[in-house]
Amino acid sequence: STVGTSLLVLLTFATFTCCLDARLQACQPSGKIRGIKPPPGQCNPENDSDCCRQGKMYTTYKCSPPVTGNTKAVLTLNSFQKGGDGGGPSECDNQYHSDDTPVVALSTGWYSGGDRCLNYITINANGRSVKAKVVDECDSTMGCDDEHDYQPPCPNNIVDASKAVWKALGIPEGDW
């Protein structure tokens, strides 16, 4: 889920695949979808999550910026617990995860069809770093439907992180 307050972070992917000079590749929008108004009670606004708005056009992406040794990203807050704003169980293991566990969802391009599932990334921000397990995709290609909790598609540079990640980085709770 996308959060009003976000944090620019540097990521180090523990395992990544590099393409032919990935630095030269550009990630362009792949399309747009039109938002629909969520049915009553169908969009969980926990953690300042956005809910789709009727008629608003949302940009979609099939890619994310190229991965380098230190990739800039936007850190957002997500609950991977049952009943949390993350929706259903995580894609990688079909499990829910405690807010006290450092886990993340990656934008579609970085999620790479599940290739990064259950691998760890290092998130650097606020002079600290934390390792977090990739457990889900923050879908950049779809949204505004029941499967996506009536939330818009994720931007292509999102690391959607549990509360444990934000705590480990020493980010004051009022800034989450």
C-alpha angles and dihedrals in degrees: 000000000000120000130211091226112051136168129222109231139173117237131202112197110214090210124020139159117229120207129206100306096329090190089074094053118097124206109223127183112271097205146301136268128204116239123235127202110260116242111255111290093004101111117065108216093192113139091018091291114179120243120209117261123220111263097359113135116231124198118234130203134195091191142047131211113286116277115245133167088280113022119189115230142162114251115216131180123249137167113223091184122112107276091019126128090264089080118213130010118305117278096231100056106005088240137121117236130212118250084237092065119085102239134144145194117218130212113263097264094050091042084060098198091307096309090128094047114138092000121121128243126193116232118201121194140129091022091299138090136210134185114229131184119238107233106154150020124249094213113232094175103057141023146131092081139098094267090057096042089250090289121139121255114280118253112252097254103055131131103186104202138191122243088258090066093051091048093049090052090054094238109162110248091237088063096053 
